Amino acid sequence: MGATGAGKSRLAVDLAAHFAGVEVVSADSMQVYRGLDVLTNKVPLHEQKGVPHHLLSVIDPSVEFTCRDFRDHAVPIIQEILDRGGLPVIVGGTNFYIQALVSPFLFDDMAQDMQDCTLSDRLDGLGLINDDVGCGYERLKQIDPLAAQRIHPNDHRKIRRYLELYATTGALPSNLFQGETAKKWGRTSNSRFNCCFLWVDADLQVLDNYVNQRVDCMMDAGLLDEVCGISDPDAVYTLGLRQAIGVREFDEFFRQYLTRKESDKDRAVFSTNMLTVHDDQLKRLLDEAVSQLKTNTRRLVRRQRRWLHRLSKDFGWNLHRVDATRAFCCTTGDSWDKEVVEPCADVVKRFLSEDTAGLASTTASDGIGERELWTQYVCEACDKRVLRGAHEWEQHRQGRGHRKRVQRLKQNKSLMRPSES
């Protein structure tokens, strides 16, 4: 387990050198789809080093793949690996997938098991027609203002999911995994399998820098061509593979690029390589899209780390945290093995030998608060723009547009002061 870019997939392959029969089962909500191999950072075949990988590129990119779907696909695969005497290694940053796999109880089951007409009736009773999501956010604000603060008003998929869960369980989404409601869900005491949890982590600034560098490498590796292939002006970005971070961010660039390429008489401004467009506006849109991709990926890192802390604190998961910071910063070839692979291999060896006395949790606390996840900020200087979470607020405050508006407001206030006589 771990945040995006922490090295989970690399570690899984490296562990195969220490243990016989290792097979990797991907728990990544985007890598399960066919397509966008560069953007979703799938492990290339040559880097798999002959280790079998499951649930990579197996689902049609246009369909929805839920936690329940993942569980129903993954459990038989894991059981088959165990029956062969192998060692299944679950790898992924989609913590809800892993939680659904571990726990025999899933809220999706409650919603799925109800008759469609019953769910439709309940949604209608909430003032939300089955296919009408336009008023969903306002209704969610009435039902659960705290949950509404957390999500974007245009995130129709999550809005609908929250309303469905409320309709089928009666629980407020903001309380869904708290108190009595959380007792049966995700608890390792009720685990479907006997699990050893490894958390590959690193200093947040190191992860941020790595994410930025990785995006640049993805751009060089053909990310734009990939996203262009799936780009559609009429696309719904809350369904299937188009939910991936990096698709929506380039939407405006592709709209302008493709429109102008068809209509502009001066084809010299265009190039077969979209990275080298010669139009100032397109360059600006491309730079903004790349910057937004980096920002949104860094936000994902923070969400993933917060949830891992919560799995340890609130759900009692025995997470063995391995700090890979030195391995990221060190240039020597064996630093990864010494700092990450060997400590993790030692944990797994003791786990397999049932030496549980020596397996204390090594989860670190770095001040990440659950409350931050629900905090809403309003920027008065920027027309009451709403920001969600401390990271998004801080990124906004540091942005050039915000700083210019603040400076302009200060100048206007200075001009409005009465002159001293």
Coordinates of C-alpha atoms in Angstrom, one line a residue:
M1 CA 0.0 0.0 0.0
G2 CA 1.0 3.6 -0.3
A3 CA 0.5 6.9 -2.1
T4 CA 0.9 7.2 -5.9
G5 CA 4.6 7.3 -6.8
A6 CA 5.9 5.7 -3.6
G7 CA 7.2 2.5 -5.3
K8 CA 4.5 -0.1 -4.5
S9 CA 4.7 -1.9 -7.9
R10 CA 8.5 -2.0 -7.9
L11 CA 8.5 -3.4 -4.3
A12 CA 6.0 -6.1 -5.3
V13 CA 8.2 -7.3 -8.1
D14 CA 11.4 -7.1 -6.0
L15 CA 9.8 -9.3 -3.3
A16 CA 9.5 -12.1 -5.9
A17 CA 13.3 -12.5 -5.5
H18 CA 12.8 -13.3 -1.8
F19 CA 9.7 -15.5 -1.9
A20 CA 8.6 -18.3 -4.2
G21 CA 5.3 -18.2 -6.0
V22 CA 4.7 -14.4 -5.8
E23 CA 1.9 -13.2 -8.0
V24 CA 0.8 -9.6 -8.1
V25 CA -2.9 -8.6 -8.0
S26 CA -3.4 -4.9 -8.9
A27 CA -5.8 -2.9 -6.7
D28 CA -5.7 0.2 -8.8
S29 CA -9.1 1.6 -9.9
M30 CA -7.7 3.0 -13.2
Q31 CA -5.1 0.4 -14.1
V32 CA -7.8 -2.2 -14.3
Y33 CA -9.1 -0.5 -17.5
R34 CA -7.7 -1.1 -20.9
G35 CA -5.9 1.9 -22.3
L36 CA -4.0 4.9 -21.0
D37 CA -1.0 2.8 -20.0
V38 CA 1.3 5.8 -19.6
L39 CA -1.1 8.0 -17.8
T40 CA -2.1 5.3 -15.3
N41 CA 1.5 4.3 -14.9
K42 CA 1.0 0.6 -15.5
V43 CA 4.1 -1.6 -15.0
P44 CA 5.6 -2.3 -18.4
L45 CA 6.0 -6.0 -19.3
H46 CA 9.8 -5.8 -19.1
E47 CA 9.6 -4.4 -15.6
Q48 CA 7.4 -7.2 -14.4
K49 CA 10.4 -9.5 -14.7
G50 CA 8.3 -12.5 -15.3
V51 CA 6.2 -12.1 -12.2
P52 CA 2.5 -12.8 -13.0
H53 CA 0.3 -9.7 -12.8
H54 CA -3.5 -9.8 -12.5
L55 CA -6.3 -7.2 -13.0
L56 CA -4.3 -5.0 -15.3
S57 CA -6.1 -3.8 -18.5
V58 CA -9.0 -6.2 -18.2
I59 CA -12.1 -3.9 -18.1
D60 CA -13.7 -2.0 -21.0
P61 CA -12.8 1.7 -20.5
S62 CA -16.4 2.9 -20.9
V63 CA -18.0 0.9 -18.0
E64 CA -18.1 1.5 -14.3
F65 CA -16.0 -0.7 -12.1
T66 CA -17.0 -0.5 -8.4
C67 CA -15.5 -1.7 -5.1
R68 CA -17.9 -4.6 -5.3
D69 CA -16.8 -5.5 -8.8
F70 CA -13.1 -5.4 -7.7
R71 CA -13.8 -7.7 -4.8
D72 CA -15.8 -10.2 -6.9
H73 CA -12.9 -10.3 -9.5
A74 CA -10.0 -10.4 -7.0
V75 CA -11.2 -12.9 -4.4
P76 CA -11.3 -15.9 -6.9
I77 CA -7.9 -14.9 -8.3
I78 CA -6.4 -14.8 -4.8
Q79 CA -8.0 -18.1 -3.8
E80 CA -6.6 -19.7 -7.0
I81 CA -3.1 -18.4 -6.2
L82 CA -3.3 -19.8 -2.7
D83 CA -4.6 -23.1 -3.9
R84 CA -1.5 -23.3 -6.1
G85 CA 0.7 -22.7 -3.1
G86 CA 1.6 -19.2 -4.3
L87 CA 1.9 -15.9 -2.5
P88 CA -0.6 -13.3 -3.6
V89 CA 0.7 -9.7 -3.3
I90 CA -2.0 -7.1 -3.5
V91 CA -0.6 -3.8 -4.9
G92 CA -2.4 -0.5 -5.4
G93 CA -3.2 2.9 -4.1
T94 CA -7.0 2.6 -4.3
N95 CA -7.5 2.0 -0.6
F96 CA -11.2 1.4 -0.9
Y97 CA -10.5 -1.5 -3.1
I98 CA -8.2 -3.1 -0.6
Q99 CA -10.6 -2.4 2.2
A100 CA -13.4 -4.0 0.2
L101 CA -11.1 -7.0 -0.3
V102 CA -10.2 -7.4 3.3
S103 CA -13.7 -6.9 4.8
P104 CA -16.5 -9.5 4.3
F105 CA -18.9 -6.6 4.7
L106 CA -19.5 -3.9 2.0
F107 CA -22.0 -1.1 1.9
D108 CA -22.2 -1.7 -1.9
D109 CA -23.8 -5.0 -1.1
M110 CA -26.7 -3.3 0.7
A111 CA -27.4 -1.0 -2.2
Q112 CA -26.9 -3.8 -4.8
D113 CA -29.2 -6.2 -3.1
M114 CA -32.2 -3.8 -3.1
Q115 CA -34.6 -3.9 -6.0
D116 CA -34.1 -1.2 -8.6
C117 CA -37.6 0.1 -8.2
T118 CA -37.1 0.4 -4.4
L119 CA -33.9 2.4 -4.9
S120 CA -35.6 4.6 -7.5
D121 CA -38.5 5.2 -5.2
R122 CA -36.2 6.2 -2.4
L123 CA -34.2 8.5 -4.6
D124 CA -37.4 10.1 -5.8
G125 CA -38.4 10.5 -2.2
L126 CA -35.2 12.5 -1.6
G127 CA -36.2 14.8 -4.5
L128 CA -33.7 13.2 -6.9
I129 CA -35.1 11.5 -9.9
N130 CA -33.1 8.4 -10.9
D131 CA -31.3 10.1 -13.8
D132 CA -31.5 13.7 -12.6
V133 CA -28.2 14.8 -10.9
G134 CA -28.6 18.5 -11.6
C135 CA -30.3 19.1 -8.2
G136 CA -28.3 16.4 -6.4
Y137 CA -25.7 18.7 -4.8
E138 CA -28.3 21.1 -3.3
R139 CA -30.2 18.1 -1.9
L140 CA -27.0 16.7 -0.4
K141 CA -26.3 20.0 1.2
Q142 CA -29.7 19.8 2.9
I143 CA -29.2 16.2 4.0
D144 CA -25.6 16.3 5.0
P145 CA -23.9 19.7 4.7
L146 CA -20.6 18.3 6.0
A147 CA -20.4 15.7 3.2
A148 CA -21.4 18.4 0.7
Q149 CA -18.4 20.5 1.8
R150 CA -16.0 17.8 0.9
I151 CA -16.9 17.2 -2.7
H152 CA -17.1 19.4 -5.8
P153 CA -20.7 20.4 -7.0
N154 CA -19.9 18.9 -10.4
D155 CA -18.8 15.6 -9.1
H156 CA -22.1 14.0 -10.0
R157 CA -20.9 10.4 -9.6
K158 CA -19.9 11.0 -5.9
I159 CA -23.0 13.1 -5.2
R160 CA -25.2 10.3 -6.5
R161 CA -23.3 7.7 -4.6
Y162 CA -23.7 9.6 -1.4
L163 CA -27.4 10.0 -2.0
E164 CA -27.8 6.3 -2.8
L165 CA -26.0 5.3 0.3
Y166 CA -28.2 7.6 2.4
A167 CA -31.3 6.2 0.7
T168 CA -30.3 2.5 1.2
T169 CA -28.6 2.7 4.7
G170 CA -30.1 5.7 6.4
A171 CA -26.6 6.8 7.4
L172 CA -25.2 10.2 6.7
P173 CA -22.3 10.0 4.3
S174 CA -20.1 12.1 6.7
N175 CA -20.7 9.5 9.4
L176 CA -20.6 6.5 7.2
F177 CA -17.2 5.2 8.4
Q178 CA -17.4 6.6 12.0
G179 CA -18.8 5.2 15.2
E180 CA -21.2 2.3 15.1
T181 CA -21.6 2.4 11.3
A182 CA -17.9 1.5 10.8
K183 CA -17.7 -1.4 13.2
K184 CA -18.2 -4.1 10.7
W185 CA -16.6 -2.5 7.7
G186 CA -12.8 -2.7 7.1
R187 CA -12.0 -4.2 10.5
T188 CA -9.1 -6.7 10.3
S189 CA -10.7 -8.8 13.1
N190 CA -13.4 -9.7 10.5
S191 CA -10.8 -10.1 7.7
R192 CA -11.6 -12.4 4.8
F193 CA -7.8 -13.3 4.6
N194 CA -4.9 -13.4 6.9
C195 CA -3.0 -10.2 5.8
C196 CA 0.3 -8.6 6.2
F197 CA 0.1 -4.9 5.4
L198 CA 3.2 -3.0 4.0
W199 CA 3.0 0.7 3.6
V200 CA 5.7 2.3 1.4
D201 CA 5.9 5.9 2.3
A202 CA 8.3 8.9 2.0
D203 CA 8.6 12.5 3.1
L204 CA 5.8 14.5 1.5
Q205 CA 8.1 17.0 -0.2
V206 CA 10.0 14.1 -1.7
L207 CA 6.8 12.5 -3.0
D208 CA 5.7 15.9 -4.4
N209 CA 9.0 16.3 -6.3
Y210 CA 8.8 12.8 -7.6
V211 CA 5.2 13.3 -8.8
N212 CA 6.2 16.4 -10.7
Q213 CA 9.2 14.6 -12.3
R214 CA 7.0 11.7 -13.2
V215 CA 4.4 13.8 -15.0
D216 CA 7.2 15.4 -17.1
C217 CA 8.4 11.9 -17.9
M218 CA 4.9 10.8 -18.9
M219 CA 4.6 13.8 -21.2
D220 CA 7.8 12.7 -22.9
A221 CA 6.5 9.1 -23.1
G222 CA 3.4 10.0 -25.1
L223 CA 0.8 11.0 -22.5
L224 CA -0.8 13.6 -24.8
D225 CA -1.3 11.1 -27.7
E226 CA -2.9 8.7 -25.2
V227 CA -5.3 11.3 -23.8
C228 CA -6.1 12.6 -27.2
G229 CA -7.2 9.2 -28.2
I230 CA -9.8 9.1 -25.5
S231 CA -10.8 12.8 -25.6
D232 CA -14.4 13.6 -26.4
P233 CA -16.1 17.0 -26.1
D234 CA -19.3 15.3 -25.0
A235 CA -17.6 12.8 -22.6
V236 CA -18.8 12.2 -19.1
Y237 CA -15.7 12.5 -16.8
T238 CA -17.3 10.6 -14.0
L239 CA -17.5 7.2 -15.7
G240 CA -14.9 4.5 -16.5
L241 CA -11.4 5.3 -17.5
R242 CA -12.2 9.0 -18.2
Q243 CA -12.2 9.5 -14.4
A244 CA -8.4 9.1 -14.4
I245 CA -6.5 12.1 -13.3
G246 CA -5.0 13.6 -16.4
V247 CA -8.0 13.3 -18.8
R248 CA -10.2 16.2 -17.7
E249 CA -7.2 18.4 -17.2
F250 CA -6.4 18.5 -20.9
D251 CA -10.0 18.9 -22.1
E252 CA -9.8 22.6 -22.9
F253 CA -6.4 22.2 -24.6
F254 CA -7.7 19.5 -26.9
R255 CA -10.9 21.4 -27.6
Q256 CA -8.9 24.4 -28.8
Y257 CA -6.2 22.4 -30.5
L258 CA -8.5 20.2 -32.6
T259 CA -10.9 23.1 -33.5
R260 CA -8.1 25.4 -34.6
K261 CA -6.2 22.7 -36.4
E262 CA -9.3 22.1 -38.6
S263 CA -10.1 25.8 -39.2
D264 CA -6.7 27.6 -39.1
K265 CA -5.3 28.4 -42.5
D266 CA -1.8 28.7 -41.2
R267 CA -1.1 25.0 -40.5
A268 CA 2.5 26.0 -39.6
V269 CA 1.4 26.8 -36.1
F270 CA 0.6 23.1 -35.7
S271 CA 2.9 20.2 -35.4
T272 CA 2.6 16.4 -35.5
N273 CA 4.0 16.7 -32.0
M274 CA 1.5 18.5 -29.8
L275 CA 4.3 19.3 -27.3
T276 CA 5.8 21.7 -29.8
V277 CA 2.8 23.8 -30.8
H278 CA 3.7 27.2 -32.1
D279 CA 0.6 29.1 -30.9
D280 CA 0.9 31.1 -27.7
Q281 CA -2.6 30.5 -26.5
L282 CA -2.3 26.7 -27.1
K283 CA 1.1 26.8 -25.3
R284 CA -0.5 28.5 -22.3
L285 CA -3.4 26.0 -22.2
L286 CA -0.9 23.1 -22.4
D287 CA 1.2 24.5 -19.6
E288 CA -1.9 25.1 -17.4
A289 CA -3.1 21.5 -18.1
V290 CA 0.3 20.0 -17.1
S291 CA 0.4 22.2 -14.0
Q292 CA -3.1 21.1 -13.0
L293 CA -2.2 17.5 -13.6
K294 CA 0.7 17.8 -11.2
T295 CA -1.4 19.6 -8.6
N296 CA -4.2 17.1 -8.7
T297 CA -1.8 14.2 -8.4
R298 CA -0.2 15.8 -5.4
R299 CA -3.7 16.1 -3.9
L300 CA -4.3 12.5 -4.5
V301 CA -1.1 11.7 -2.6
R302 CA -2.4 13.5 0.4
R303 CA -5.8 11.8 0.3
Q304 CA -4.2 8.4 0.1
R305 CA -1.8 9.1 3.0
R306 CA -4.7 10.5 5.1
W307 CA -6.7 7.4 4.5
L308 CA -3.8 5.1 5.4
H309 CA -3.4 6.9 8.7
R310 CA -7.1 6.4 9.3
L311 CA -6.9 2.7 8.5
S312 CA -4.4 2.4 11.3
K313 CA -6.0 4.8 13.8
D314 CA -9.7 4.2 13.3
F315 CA -9.9 0.7 11.8
G316 CA -7.0 -0.9 13.7
W317 CA -5.0 -2.1 10.7
N318 CA -1.5 -3.2 11.6
L319 CA 0.4 -1.2 8.9
H320 CA 4.1 -1.7 8.7
R321 CA 5.4 1.6 7.4
V322 CA 8.7 1.6 5.5
D323 CA 10.2 5.0 4.9
A324 CA 11.6 5.2 1.4
T325 CA 12.8 8.8 1.6
R326 CA 16.5 7.9 1.6
A327 CA 16.0 5.6 -1.3
F328 CA 14.4 8.4 -3.3
C329 CA 17.2 10.9 -2.4
C330 CA 20.2 8.5 -2.6
T331 CA 21.9 7.9 -5.9
T332 CA 23.6 4.6 -5.1
G333 CA 22.2 1.6 -6.8
D334 CA 21.6 -0.5 -3.7
S335 CA 19.8 2.1 -1.6
W336 CA 16.3 0.9 -2.6
D337 CA 17.2 -2.7 -1.6
K338 CA 18.6 -1.6 1.8
E339 CA 16.0 1.0 2.7
V340 CA 12.9 -0.7 1.3
V341 CA 13.1 -4.2 0.0
E342 CA 15.1 -5.8 2.8
P343 CA 13.0 -4.3 5.7
C344 CA 9.8 -5.4 3.9
A345 CA 11.1 -8.9 3.1
D346 CA 12.0 -9.3 6.8
V347 CA 8.4 -8.3 7.8
V348 CA 6.9 -10.8 5.4
K349 CA 9.3 -13.6 6.5
R350 CA 8.2 -13.1 10.1
F351 CA 4.6 -13.0 9.0
L352 CA 4.8 -16.2 7.1
S353 CA 6.5 -17.9 10.0
E354 CA 3.8 -16.6 12.3
D355 CA 6.2 -14.7 14.4
T356 CA 3.5 -12.1 15.2
A357 CA 5.2 -11.0 18.4
G358 CA 7.9 -9.2 16.4
L359 CA 5.4 -7.5 14.1
A360 CA 4.4 -4.3 15.8
S361 CA 2.8 -1.6 13.8
T362 CA 5.2 1.0 12.5
T363 CA 2.7 3.6 11.3
A364 CA 4.0 7.1 11.8
S365 CA 2.0 10.1 12.7
D366 CA 2.9 13.3 10.7
G367 CA 0.1 15.5 11.8
I368 CA -2.3 14.6 9.1
G369 CA -5.7 15.3 10.6
E370 CA -9.0 13.7 9.4
R371 CA -10.7 17.0 10.0
E372 CA -8.6 18.6 7.3
L373 CA -10.4 16.3 4.8
W374 CA -13.7 18.1 5.5
T375 CA -12.5 21.7 5.9
Q376 CA -14.0 24.2 3.4
Y377 CA -12.2 27.5 2.7
V378 CA -13.8 30.6 1.0
C379 CA -11.6 33.1 -0.8
E380 CA -13.3 36.5 -0.5
A381 CA -10.7 38.1 -2.8
C382 CA -11.6 35.7 -5.6
D383 CA -15.3 36.1 -5.8
K384 CA -16.0 33.8 -2.8
R385 CA -14.3 30.8 -4.6
V386 CA -14.7 27.7 -2.5
L387 CA -11.6 25.5 -1.8
R388 CA -11.8 22.1 -0.2
G389 CA -9.0 21.0 2.1
A390 CA -5.9 22.7 3.4
H391 CA -3.7 21.7 0.5
E392 CA -6.1 23.1 -2.1
W393 CA -6.4 26.3 -0.1
E394 CA -2.6 26.7 0.2
Q395 CA -2.1 26.0 -3.5
H396 CA -4.8 28.7 -4.3
R397 CA -3.1 31.2 -2.0
Q398 CA 0.2 30.7 -3.7
G399 CA -1.3 31.0 -7.2
R400 CA -0.4 34.1 -9.3
G401 CA -4.0 35.0 -9.9
H402 CA -4.9 35.1 -6.2
R403 CA -1.8 37.1 -5.3
K404 CA -2.6 39.6 -8.1
R405 CA -6.2 40.1 -6.9
V406 CA -5.0 40.6 -3.3
Q407 CA -2.4 43.1 -4.4
R408 CA -5.0 45.0 -6.5
L409 CA -7.5 45.1 -3.6
K410 CA -4.8 46.5 -1.3
Q411 CA -4.0 49.2 -3.9
N412 CA -7.6 50.1 -4.3
K413 CA -8.0 50.4 -0.5
S414 CA -5.0 52.6 -0.4
L415 CA -6.4 54.9 -3.1
M416 CA -9.7 55.2 -1.2
R417 CA -8.1 56.5 2.0
P418 CA -8.7 60.2 2.7
S419 CA -5.7 62.3 2.1
E420 CA -4.0 63.9 5.1
S421 CA -4.2 67.6 5.3

